[in-house]
Each structure stands twice: as C-alpha cells, then as structure tokens.
Amino acid sequence: MPAIVIVGAQWGDEGKGKATDLLGSRVDYVVKPNGGNNAGHTVVVGGEKFELKLLPAGILSPNATPVIGNGVVVSLDALFHEIDGLEARGADTSRLRISANAHLVAPYHQTMDKVTERFLGKRAIGTTGRGIGPAYMDKVGRLGIRVQDIFDESILRQKIEGALRQKNELLVKLYNRRAVAVDEIAEYFLSFAERLRPMVVDSTLLLNDALDRGDVVLMEGGQATYLDVDHGTYPFVTSSNPTAGGASVGAGIGPTRINRSIGIVKAYTTRVGAGPFPTELFDEWGEFLQNTGGEFGVNTGRPRRCGWYDAVMARHASRINGFTDYFLTKLDVLTGIEQIPVCVAYDVDGVRHDEMPMTQTEFHHAKPIVEHFPGWTEDISDARNLDDLPENARNYVLALERMSGTRISGIGVGPGRDEVVTVHDLID
Ligand code: GDP
Ligand code: IMO
Ligand code: MG
C-alpha cells in the first residue's frame, strides 16, 4: 500500500488534526515529518477535545502506530508533558516511536528564540517561542544534537560543548544573558534517557518495511505551505519544509511511494504571527470569522488574523504540493453570510496577477480582486453528502474547486470526527 501525506495549504490551523483523525482508523502508521511543539492540532472525539502539539494527532487512533519522524525537532520536556497529559485522560501512548535521527530542542534554543525575536524589534516573526528556529539552525549548521546522542554520553558532551562554544559568546556578549554550562545541558538530556530509550527506532526502516508489507502510512504535516522556509512568505515562515516534498524527507519515505497528497484548506483564511496577508480583514467581518470560527491559537492562545478565501494561494499550493485532493474545512463557519467574498486574483500596483507574484515586494503590495458568491442560512452540520448541502453552499464549494486547481474530496461542516461531507474517498 502507498503512503499518504496531509499538508496545510494556507498559514496553518486548517484542520490537519481533524483530517488525520478522520483517516486514523484506516491507517497503520501516522508519522509527523516536520516541525515540533510549535504545532497545535485539535481533535474532537465524542465531544471531548484533545490538543496535540508535538505528538501526531494519530496518537488518538487506537489502531495506528504514531511515529515522530527524523525531520522533527523534539523538546523532551514537551514530549513527556504531553504524554503524561494524554495518559491522565485515558489515552494509550505506548505505541509511540521516535526516530533516532530526530534533532533535539535544547533549553538554550528556546532562549535564543526569545532573544532573537526581541532583537528583531518591529521586524519580529511572531514565533511560537518554542526554540524551533534555533534548533533547525543548529541542525543545518551541523551543531545539532540528535535523539541517538543521548545514548552515548561522551558524544553527547562533545556535541553540547561544540554547540555552546559559539552560543555562549552570543548569549553573553550580544544578548546580555548568562552563559550556559555543558553539565547543565548534559544532565537535562540524560534525565530523559531511560524513559526515552524504548521508544527510539530506525523510523525509516520501520516505515518502509510497513509499506512493503502493504500497510498504510499517513504523514501528518505540521504548519503549512505558506510557512515553508522555501515556499512560504519568507522570512515570515517557520524553519522547516512543511510541504509534501518536505514530508518525504522528514519521514524518509521516497516520493515514488506517496500516492495521495491531501491539502487541508479552510473555507476562509487565517494566520498567526507576522507577515503579509492579502485578504486580511480589519472590520467586523474579521471579528465575525474569529468569533464564529473560534480562531484563537491552540499553542500560544494568540488570536488568529482572519480573511476571506484566497484562490490564488490555493492554486499555488496545489502546484507546489502536487495535491491530489483538497479537504475543505470549516464551511459551517460561513453560514449566515449573505454574499461571500473570495479573492480570485491580485491587483499589484495596478497590474492584475492571476498567479502568485514572483517577489516578496509584489506580494506585500497585493490587493485582493474579489468575486462574491451567494450564501446560505441553513444549518449544514448534519450534511454528509454533497446533495445534503443547500444549493448555494454546494455552488460555493464547486466554485472554490474550479479556482483552486484540485478536486475537493471532503468538506468539514463542524469540529466533530463525523461532521464531514464525503465527496471522494481519501484512501484507495
Ligand atoms: P491544525 O493545526 O491544522 O490541526 O488545526 P487546529 O486544530 O489548530 O485548528 C483548527 C480548528 O478548527 C480546531 O479547533 C478544530 O476543532 C476546528 N475544526 C476543524 N474542522 C472544522 C470544521 O469543519 N468546522 C468547524 N466549525 N471547526 C472545525
Ligand atoms: P499548526 O501545525 C499556525 C507560525 C508562528 C510564526 C511562524 C514561525 O498548528 O498549523 P516558529 O515558532 O515555527 O518559528 O514560528 O510560524 N506557526 C504556526 N502558525 N499554525 C502552526 O502550526 C504554526 N507553527 C508555526 O506563529 O508566525
Ligand atoms: Mg494548529
């Protein structure tokens, strides 16, 4: 059986957790390929709400093995805090496996995240402050510490020493902070060793063997296309590749083994943190989407910026990720709006752009060119087939599909596991 990848098509929080949970009972493995505890994925099961940060949402699917892939940066503090929280609520986390090659977030990464944001002043990214960027910087800079290093104390100490040599100079001389001791960090990591050991595996072997046996592997991407360090609104991005290609690298599953690339896209747009956002609303409609959609960050509690659906972004995301399907979420939030605006193209300094502008400057200047679609007033949360939707809701979905470059295979009509309109099966 092939592998499937779930990717956020906008700026995150599209409902990836819900989509993963929906497929969870039909897959054997759920892998998180990128990011760390900067994510916040919500799953609502039987009216009970779970919020996953570092762990893949697939941990709540009793028959799936959850795996933290090599591309993830792991805060051990956050990991065990989350495991303990889930266990206290009766969830079984014993199947969790973690790649020996995944990198670790050290306490000094979190310090660096906070001081660099402060240093940027008005140009701050608005990060989650979890140390994700600095941990990826060390990974690419070849100063990172990996999960496997914890099991060789002498290597661990050597690597910590290497990482701290330059970091302490920065912390003390540039940021006016105290220096960090090698022993302090070594003890911090070693304190988790015993609990961590049984979970650590060669995840690429595990997953590729599973695929060879005919098992289904689902990759649950964190963040989203426009937070991708290559394809997003750089520099207002995260420090990993949350696109479909990045999932292949971050899970160690070759691209030829992936047969479905599913884009999760909201029926409108939200963003947390700084950076350009062409359809952003600053009026009562922005407040309407924020309140009706419950648009407050799972991870940091920050209010999400809100705007209308942006078909230019959806088309571009479709291209970059080779989407085979879109899963459109939160259609129910638009119920009651008389005429629903959709951004179909941009006006950049008087020039119409039907596709994503090439440069950052142009994207910052992009003003949405909007078309309106008639809305509906009926409650749609009980709809399960396209025909159950009011005609205008159906037409809205079909219009988005025409403009977005990929067929819409599922539609979220509420936060619950069952609140879905199925158009095409997402696994075959
Ligand atoms: P993720 O980071 O992509 O997993 O998304 P988040 O969990 O951060 O944010 C999505 C929010 O929307 C969560 O509160 C979900 O419970 C909720 N949600 C997901 N799909 C739907 C839907 O179709 N309708 C409604 N009303 N809420 C949804
Ligand atoms: P999920 O998986 C929304 C944003 C931050 C900030 C930028 C960089 O729930 O969709 P970082 O801490 O990663 O260095 O912050 O990325 N960001 C997210 N926004 N959803 C997320 O995850 C995000 N993860 C990071 O707000 O703008
Ligand atoms: Mg989220």
Coordinates of C-alpha atoms and ligand atoms in Angstrom, one line a residue:
M1 CA 0.0 0.0 0.0
P2 CA 1.1 3.5 -0.6
A3 CA 1.8 6.4 1.6
I4 CA -0.4 9.5 2.0
V5 CA 0.6 13.0 3.0
I6 CA -1.6 15.6 4.7
V7 CA -0.4 19.2 4.1
G8 CA -1.7 22.6 5.3
A9 CA -2.4 24.7 2.3
Q10 CA -2.5 28.1 3.9
W11 CA -0.8 29.5 7.1
G12 CA -1.6 26.7 9.4
D13 CA -4.6 25.7 11.6
E14 CA -6.6 24.5 8.6
G15 CA -7.8 21.4 10.5
K16 CA -5.0 18.9 9.8
G17 CA -5.6 17.2 13.1
K18 CA -9.2 16.6 12.3
A19 CA -8.4 15.3 8.8
T20 CA -5.8 12.9 10.3
D21 CA -8.2 11.7 12.9
L22 CA -10.8 11.1 10.2
L23 CA -8.5 8.7 8.4
G24 CA -6.9 7.4 11.6
S25 CA -9.0 4.2 11.8
R26 CA -8.0 3.2 8.3
V27 CA -4.2 3.7 8.5
D28 CA -1.5 1.7 10.2
Y29 CA 1.1 4.4 10.9
V30 CA 0.8 8.2 11.4
V31 CA 4.1 10.0 11.1
K32 CA 4.9 13.5 11.9
P33 CA 7.6 14.5 9.4
N34 CA 8.4 18.2 10.4
G35 CA 8.2 20.9 13.0
G36 CA 8.0 20.4 16.7
N37 CA 5.9 21.6 19.6
N38 CA 5.1 24.8 17.6
A39 CA 2.1 23.0 16.1
G40 CA -1.3 22.7 17.7
H41 CA -3.7 20.1 16.2
T42 CA -7.2 19.8 17.6
V43 CA -9.2 16.6 17.6
V44 CA -12.7 16.4 18.9
V45 CA -13.8 12.9 19.7
G46 CA -17.3 12.3 21.2
G47 CA -17.5 15.9 22.3
E48 CA -14.1 15.6 24.1
K49 CA -11.4 18.0 22.8
F50 CA -7.7 17.0 22.5
E51 CA -5.0 19.4 21.6
L52 CA -1.8 17.8 20.3
K53 CA 1.4 19.9 19.9
L54 CA 4.5 17.7 19.4
L55 CA 2.7 14.4 19.1
P56 CA 0.9 13.5 15.8
A57 CA -2.9 13.6 16.1
G58 CA -2.8 9.9 15.0
I59 CA -1.9 9.0 18.6
L60 CA -5.6 9.1 19.3
S61 CA -6.3 6.4 16.7
P62 CA -6.2 3.1 18.6
N63 CA -5.0 1.0 15.7
A64 CA -2.3 3.3 14.3
T65 CA 1.3 3.5 15.4
P66 CA 2.3 7.1 15.9
V67 CA 5.9 8.0 14.8
I68 CA 7.9 11.1 15.3
G69 CA 10.0 11.3 12.1
N70 CA 13.6 12.2 11.5
G71 CA 12.6 15.7 10.3
V72 CA 11.1 16.7 13.6
V73 CA 12.8 18.8 16.3
V74 CA 11.9 17.3 19.7
S75 CA 11.6 19.1 23.0
L76 CA 11.9 16.2 25.6
D77 CA 10.2 18.4 28.2
A78 CA 7.3 19.0 25.9
L79 CA 7.2 15.4 24.8
F80 CA 6.8 13.8 28.2
H81 CA 4.5 16.6 29.4
E82 CA 2.2 15.8 26.5
I83 CA 2.4 12.1 27.0
D84 CA 1.6 12.4 30.7
G85 CA -1.4 14.7 29.9
L86 CA -2.8 12.2 27.4
E87 CA -2.3 9.2 29.7
A88 CA -4.0 11.1 32.5
R89 CA -7.1 11.4 30.2
G90 CA -7.0 7.7 29.4
A91 CA -5.3 7.7 26.1
D92 CA -2.8 5.0 25.3
T93 CA 0.6 6.4 24.2
S94 CA 2.6 3.2 24.5
R95 CA 2.8 2.7 20.7
L96 CA 4.7 5.9 20.1
R97 CA 8.0 5.5 18.3
I98 CA 10.6 8.2 17.8
S99 CA 13.3 8.4 15.1
A100 CA 16.9 8.1 16.4
N101 CA 17.8 10.8 13.8
A102 CA 15.3 13.4 15.0
H103 CA 17.0 16.5 16.5
L104 CA 16.5 17.8 20.0
V105 CA 15.4 21.2 21.1
A106 CA 17.7 22.3 24.0
P107 CA 16.7 24.9 26.6
Y108 CA 19.2 27.3 25.0
H109 CA 17.2 27.1 21.7
Q110 CA 14.2 28.5 23.5
T111 CA 16.3 31.2 25.0
M112 CA 17.8 32.1 21.6
D113 CA 14.3 32.1 20.0
K114 CA 13.1 34.7 22.6
V115 CA 16.2 36.9 22.5
T116 CA 16.4 37.0 18.7
E117 CA 12.7 37.9 18.4
R118 CA 13.3 40.7 20.8
F119 CA 16.4 41.8 18.9
L120 CA 14.4 42.0 15.6
G121 CA 12.0 44.5 17.2
K122 CA 9.4 45.7 14.7
R123 CA 10.6 43.0 12.2
A124 CA 9.9 40.1 14.6
I125 CA 8.4 37.0 13.1
G126 CA 6.0 36.4 15.9
T127 CA 7.3 32.8 16.5
T128 CA 5.7 30.5 19.0
G129 CA 8.8 30.9 21.2
R130 CA 9.4 27.2 21.4
G131 CA 13.0 27.2 20.1
I132 CA 12.1 25.7 16.8
G133 CA 14.0 28.1 14.5
P134 CA 17.3 27.9 16.6
A135 CA 17.0 24.1 16.7
Y136 CA 16.8 23.9 12.9
M137 CA 19.6 26.4 12.6
D138 CA 21.8 24.1 14.6
K139 CA 20.7 21.1 12.6
V140 CA 21.6 22.8 9.3
G141 CA 24.7 24.3 10.8
R142 CA 25.8 20.8 11.9
L143 CA 25.8 21.8 15.5
G144 CA 22.6 19.9 16.4
I145 CA 22.1 17.2 19.0
R146 CA 20.1 14.2 17.9
V147 CA 17.9 11.7 19.9
Q148 CA 20.5 9.0 19.5
D149 CA 23.3 11.1 21.1
I150 CA 21.6 10.8 24.5
F151 CA 22.7 7.1 24.5
D152 CA 26.4 7.9 24.2
E153 CA 27.3 10.3 27.0
S154 CA 30.8 11.1 25.7
I155 CA 29.5 12.1 22.2
L156 CA 26.6 14.0 23.9
R157 CA 29.0 16.1 25.9
Q158 CA 31.3 16.7 22.9
K159 CA 28.3 17.9 20.9
I160 CA 26.9 20.1 23.6
E161 CA 30.4 21.7 24.1
G162 CA 30.6 22.4 20.3
A163 CA 27.1 23.9 20.3
L164 CA 27.7 26.1 23.4
R165 CA 31.1 27.5 22.4
Q166 CA 29.6 29.9 19.9
K167 CA 26.2 30.2 21.6
N168 CA 27.6 31.4 24.9
E169 CA 29.5 34.1 23.1
L170 CA 26.3 35.3 21.6
L171 CA 24.3 35.0 24.8
V172 CA 26.7 36.8 27.0
K173 CA 28.2 39.4 24.6
L174 CA 25.3 40.2 22.3
Y175 CA 22.2 39.4 24.3
N176 CA 23.4 40.1 27.8
R177 CA 22.3 36.7 29.1
R178 CA 24.2 34.2 31.4
A179 CA 26.4 31.6 29.8
V180 CA 25.0 28.0 29.8
A181 CA 27.1 25.2 31.3
V182 CA 27.8 21.9 29.4
D183 CA 27.0 19.9 32.5
E184 CA 23.6 21.6 33.0
I185 CA 22.5 20.7 29.5
A186 CA 24.0 17.2 29.6
E187 CA 22.1 16.5 32.8
Y188 CA 18.9 17.8 31.3
F189 CA 19.1 15.5 28.3
L190 CA 20.4 12.5 30.3
S191 CA 17.5 12.8 32.8
F192 CA 15.1 11.6 30.0
A193 CA 17.3 8.8 28.7
E194 CA 15.7 5.8 30.5
R195 CA 12.2 6.8 29.6
L196 CA 13.1 7.6 26.0
R197 CA 15.1 4.6 25.1
P198 CA 12.3 2.0 24.5
M199 CA 10.6 4.5 22.0
V200 CA 13.6 5.1 19.8
V201 CA 13.8 3.3 16.5
D202 CA 15.2 3.4 13.0
S203 CA 12.0 5.0 11.8
T204 CA 12.8 4.9 8.0
L205 CA 13.3 1.1 8.2
L206 CA 10.1 0.7 10.3
L207 CA 8.0 2.7 7.8
N208 CA 9.4 1.3 4.6
D209 CA 9.1 -2.2 5.9
A210 CA 5.5 -1.4 6.8
L211 CA 4.9 -0.1 3.2
D212 CA 6.5 -3.3 1.8
R213 CA 4.0 -5.4 3.9
G214 CA 1.1 -3.5 2.5
D215 CA 0.4 -1.2 5.5
V216 CA -0.9 2.3 5.0
V217 CA 1.3 5.1 6.2
L218 CA -0.1 8.6 6.7
M219 CA 2.2 11.6 7.1
E220 CA 0.6 14.3 9.1
G221 CA 2.4 17.6 8.2
G222 CA 2.6 20.4 10.8
Q223 CA 2.5 24.1 9.9
A224 CA 1.6 24.8 6.2
T225 CA 2.7 25.6 2.7
Y226 CA 3.0 29.4 3.3
L227 CA 5.0 28.8 6.4
D228 CA 7.5 26.7 4.4
V229 CA 11.0 28.1 4.6
D230 CA 11.4 27.7 0.8
H231 CA 7.9 28.2 -0.5
G232 CA 6.3 30.4 2.2
T233 CA 6.1 34.1 2.8
Y234 CA 9.8 34.3 3.8
P235 CA 11.1 35.5 6.2
F236 CA 7.7 35.2 8.0
V237 CA 7.8 31.4 8.0
T238 CA 8.8 28.5 10.2
S239 CA 12.2 26.9 9.8
S240 CA 11.2 23.6 8.2
N241 CA 9.6 22.4 4.9
P242 CA 6.0 21.6 5.8
T243 CA 5.2 20.9 2.1
A244 CA 4.7 17.5 0.5
G245 CA 8.3 17.2 -0.6
G246 CA 9.4 18.0 2.9
A247 CA 7.3 15.2 4.3
S248 CA 9.1 12.7 2.1
V249 CA 12.4 13.9 3.5
G250 CA 11.2 14.2 7.1
A251 CA 9.7 10.7 7.2
G252 CA 12.4 9.0 5.0
I253 CA 9.7 7.8 2.6
G254 CA 10.7 8.2 -1.1
P255 CA 8.4 10.3 -3.3
T256 CA 7.5 7.4 -5.5
R257 CA 5.8 5.7 -2.6
I258 CA 3.4 8.6 -2.0
N259 CA 0.1 8.3 -4.0
R260 CA -2.1 10.9 -2.3
S261 CA -1.1 14.4 -1.4
I262 CA -4.1 15.9 0.5
G263 CA -4.2 19.7 1.0
I264 CA -6.2 20.9 4.0
V265 CA -7.7 24.2 3.3
K266 CA -10.1 26.4 5.3
A267 CA -13.2 27.9 3.6
Y268 CA -11.6 31.2 4.6
T269 CA -8.0 32.2 5.6
T270 CA -6.3 32.7 9.0
R271 CA -2.7 33.5 10.1
V272 CA -0.9 33.6 13.4
G273 CA 2.2 35.8 13.7
A274 CA 3.6 38.5 11.5
G275 CA 3.8 38.7 7.7
P276 CA 1.8 39.6 4.6
F277 CA -1.8 38.5 4.3
P278 CA -3.7 40.0 1.2
T279 CA -7.2 39.1 2.2
E280 CA -6.9 40.1 5.9
L281 CA -9.9 41.8 7.3
F282 CA -9.8 44.6 9.8
D283 CA -13.5 45.2 10.1
E284 CA -16.5 43.4 11.7
W285 CA -16.2 40.6 9.2
G286 CA -12.7 39.7 10.6
E287 CA -14.3 39.6 14.1
F288 CA -17.1 37.5 12.8
L289 CA -14.7 34.9 11.4
Q290 CA -12.6 35.0 14.5
N291 CA -15.5 34.5 16.9
T292 CA -17.6 32.2 14.8
G293 CA -14.6 30.1 13.8
G294 CA -13.1 30.1 17.3
E295 CA -9.9 31.4 15.8
F296 CA -7.6 31.5 18.7
G297 CA -4.2 29.7 18.6
V298 CA -4.1 26.2 20.2
N299 CA -0.4 26.6 21.0
T300 CA 0.0 30.2 22.2
G301 CA -3.6 31.3 22.6
R302 CA -3.0 34.3 20.3
P303 CA -6.0 35.5 18.3
R304 CA -5.7 34.4 14.6
R305 CA -5.8 37.1 11.9
C306 CA -8.7 36.3 9.6
G307 CA -9.6 37.0 6.0
W308 CA -11.6 35.6 3.1
Y309 CA -10.6 32.5 1.0
D310 CA -7.7 33.2 -1.4
A311 CA -7.9 31.1 -4.5
V312 CA -4.5 32.4 -5.8
M313 CA -2.8 30.9 -2.8
A314 CA -4.8 27.7 -3.1
R315 CA -3.8 27.3 -6.8
H316 CA -0.2 27.9 -6.0
A317 CA -0.2 25.5 -3.0
S318 CA -1.9 22.9 -5.2
R319 CA 1.0 23.1 -7.7
I320 CA 3.8 23.1 -5.1
N321 CA 2.5 20.1 -3.3
G322 CA 1.1 18.1 -6.2
F323 CA -2.2 17.9 -4.4
T324 CA -4.5 15.0 -5.5
D325 CA -7.3 16.2 -3.2
Y326 CA -8.4 19.1 -1.1
F327 CA -10.1 18.7 2.2
L328 CA -12.1 21.9 2.7
T329 CA -12.7 22.7 6.4
K330 CA -15.0 25.0 8.4
L331 CA -17.6 25.6 5.7
D332 CA -20.2 25.8 8.5
V333 CA -18.5 28.9 9.8
L334 CA -19.7 30.8 6.7
T335 CA -23.3 30.0 7.3
G336 CA -25.4 33.2 7.5
I337 CA -23.3 35.4 5.3
E338 CA -25.4 36.9 2.5
Q339 CA -22.7 37.3 -0.1
I340 CA -19.3 35.5 0.5
P341 CA -16.3 37.3 -0.9
V342 CA -13.5 35.2 -2.5
C343 CA -10.1 36.5 -3.7
V344 CA -9.7 35.4 -7.3
A345 CA -6.6 37.4 -8.3
Y346 CA -4.4 40.2 -7.0
D347 CA -4.0 43.8 -8.0
V348 CA -0.3 44.7 -7.6
D349 CA 0.3 48.4 -8.1
G350 CA -2.4 48.5 -10.9
V351 CA -1.4 45.2 -12.6
R352 CA -3.6 42.1 -12.4
H353 CA -1.9 38.9 -11.2
D354 CA -3.8 35.7 -11.6
E355 CA -0.9 33.7 -10.1
M356 CA 1.3 34.2 -7.1
P357 CA 3.6 37.2 -7.7
M358 CA 7.3 36.4 -8.1
T359 CA 8.7 38.7 -5.4
Q360 CA 8.1 39.5 -1.8
T361 CA 7.6 43.2 -2.6
E362 CA 4.8 42.4 -5.0
F363 CA 3.1 40.1 -2.6
H364 CA 3.3 42.7 0.1
H365 CA 1.6 45.1 -2.3
A366 CA -1.1 42.6 -3.4
K367 CA -4.7 43.8 -3.0
P368 CA -7.4 41.1 -3.5
I369 CA -9.6 41.2 -6.5
V370 CA -12.8 39.8 -5.1
E371 CA -15.9 38.0 -6.5
H372 CA -19.0 37.4 -4.4
F373 CA -20.9 34.1 -4.1
P374 CA -24.4 33.9 -2.7
G375 CA -24.5 32.4 0.8
W376 CA -26.9 30.2 2.7
T377 CA -28.7 30.4 6.1
E378 CA -29.5 26.7 6.8
D379 CA -27.5 24.7 9.4
I380 CA -25.2 22.4 7.5
S381 CA -23.7 20.4 10.3
D382 CA -25.8 17.3 9.6
A383 CA -24.8 17.2 5.9
R384 CA -22.9 14.1 4.9
N385 CA -23.2 14.1 1.1
L386 CA -22.9 16.9 -1.4
D387 CA -26.7 16.7 -2.0
D388 CA -27.4 17.4 1.6
L389 CA -25.9 20.9 1.3
P390 CA -28.1 23.9 0.4
E391 CA -27.6 24.8 -3.3
N392 CA -25.6 27.9 -2.5
A393 CA -23.2 26.1 -0.2
R394 CA -22.7 23.4 -2.9
N395 CA -22.1 26.1 -5.5
Y396 CA -19.6 27.9 -3.2
V397 CA -17.7 24.6 -2.9
L398 CA -17.8 23.9 -6.6
A399 CA -16.6 27.5 -7.4
L400 CA -13.7 27.1 -5.0
E401 CA -12.9 23.7 -6.6
R402 CA -12.8 25.3 -10.1
M403 CA -10.5 28.1 -8.9
S404 CA -8.2 26.1 -6.6
G405 CA -6.5 23.6 -9.0
T406 CA -7.5 20.4 -7.2
R407 CA -10.8 18.5 -6.6
I408 CA -12.4 18.9 -3.2
S409 CA -12.9 15.4 -1.8
G410 CA -14.0 16.2 1.7
I411 CA -15.8 19.1 3.4
G412 CA -15.8 19.8 7.1
V413 CA -19.1 21.0 8.5
G414 CA -18.2 21.0 12.2
P415 CA -15.3 20.2 14.5
G416 CA -16.5 16.7 15.4
R417 CA -15.0 13.5 13.9
D418 CA -18.2 12.7 12.0
E419 CA -19.0 16.2 10.8
V420 CA -17.8 15.6 7.2
V421 CA -19.3 15.6 3.8
T422 CA -17.6 12.9 1.8
V423 CA -17.2 13.5 -2.0
H424 CA -14.4 11.1 -2.9
D425 CA -12.7 8.5 -0.6
L426 CA -9.3 9.8 0.6
I427 CA -7.7 6.3 0.8
D428 CA -7.7 3.8 -2.0
Ligands
GDP1 P1 -4.5 22.2 12.6 O1 -3.3 22.8 13.3 O2 -4.4 22.3 11.1 O3 -4.7 20.7 13.1 O4 -5.8 23.0 13.0 P2 -6.1 23.5 14.5 O5 -6.6 22.3 15.3 O6 -5.1 24.4 15.1 O7 -7.3 24.5 14.2 C1 -8.5 24.0 13.5 C2 -9.7 24.3 14.4 O8 -10.9 24.1 13.7 C3 -9.8 23.3 15.6 O9 -10.4 24.0 16.7 C4 -10.8 22.3 15.0 O10 -11.5 21.6 16.1 C5 -11.7 23.1 14.2 N1 -12.3 22.4 13.0 C6 -11.7 21.6 12.1 N2 -12.5 21.3 11.1 C7 -13.7 22.0 11.4 C8 -14.9 22.2 10.6 O11 -15.1 21.6 9.6 N3 -15.8 23.0 11.2 C9 -15.6 23.7 12.4 N4 -16.6 24.5 12.8 N5 -14.5 23.5 13.1 C10 -13.5 22.7 12.6
IMO2 P1 -0.1 24.1 13.0 O1 0.6 22.7 12.8 C1 -0.1 28.4 12.7 C2 3.9 30.3 12.8 C3 4.2 31.2 14.0 C4 5.1 32.2 13.4 C5 5.9 31.4 12.4 C6 7.3 30.9 12.9 O2 -1.0 24.1 14.2 O3 -0.8 24.5 11.8 P2 8.0 29.1 14.8 O4 7.7 29.0 16.2 O5 7.6 27.9 14.0 O6 9.4 29.5 14.5 O7 7.1 30.4 14.2 O8 5.1 30.2 12.1 N1 3.5 28.9 13.2 C7 2.2 28.5 13.1 N2 1.1 29.2 12.8 N3 -0.1 27.1 13.0 C8 1.0 26.4 13.2 O9 1.1 25.1 13.4 C9 2.3 27.1 13.3 N4 3.5 26.8 13.6 C10 4.3 27.9 13.5 O10 3.0 31.8 14.5 O11 4.4 33.1 12.6
MG3 MG -2.9 24.3 14.7

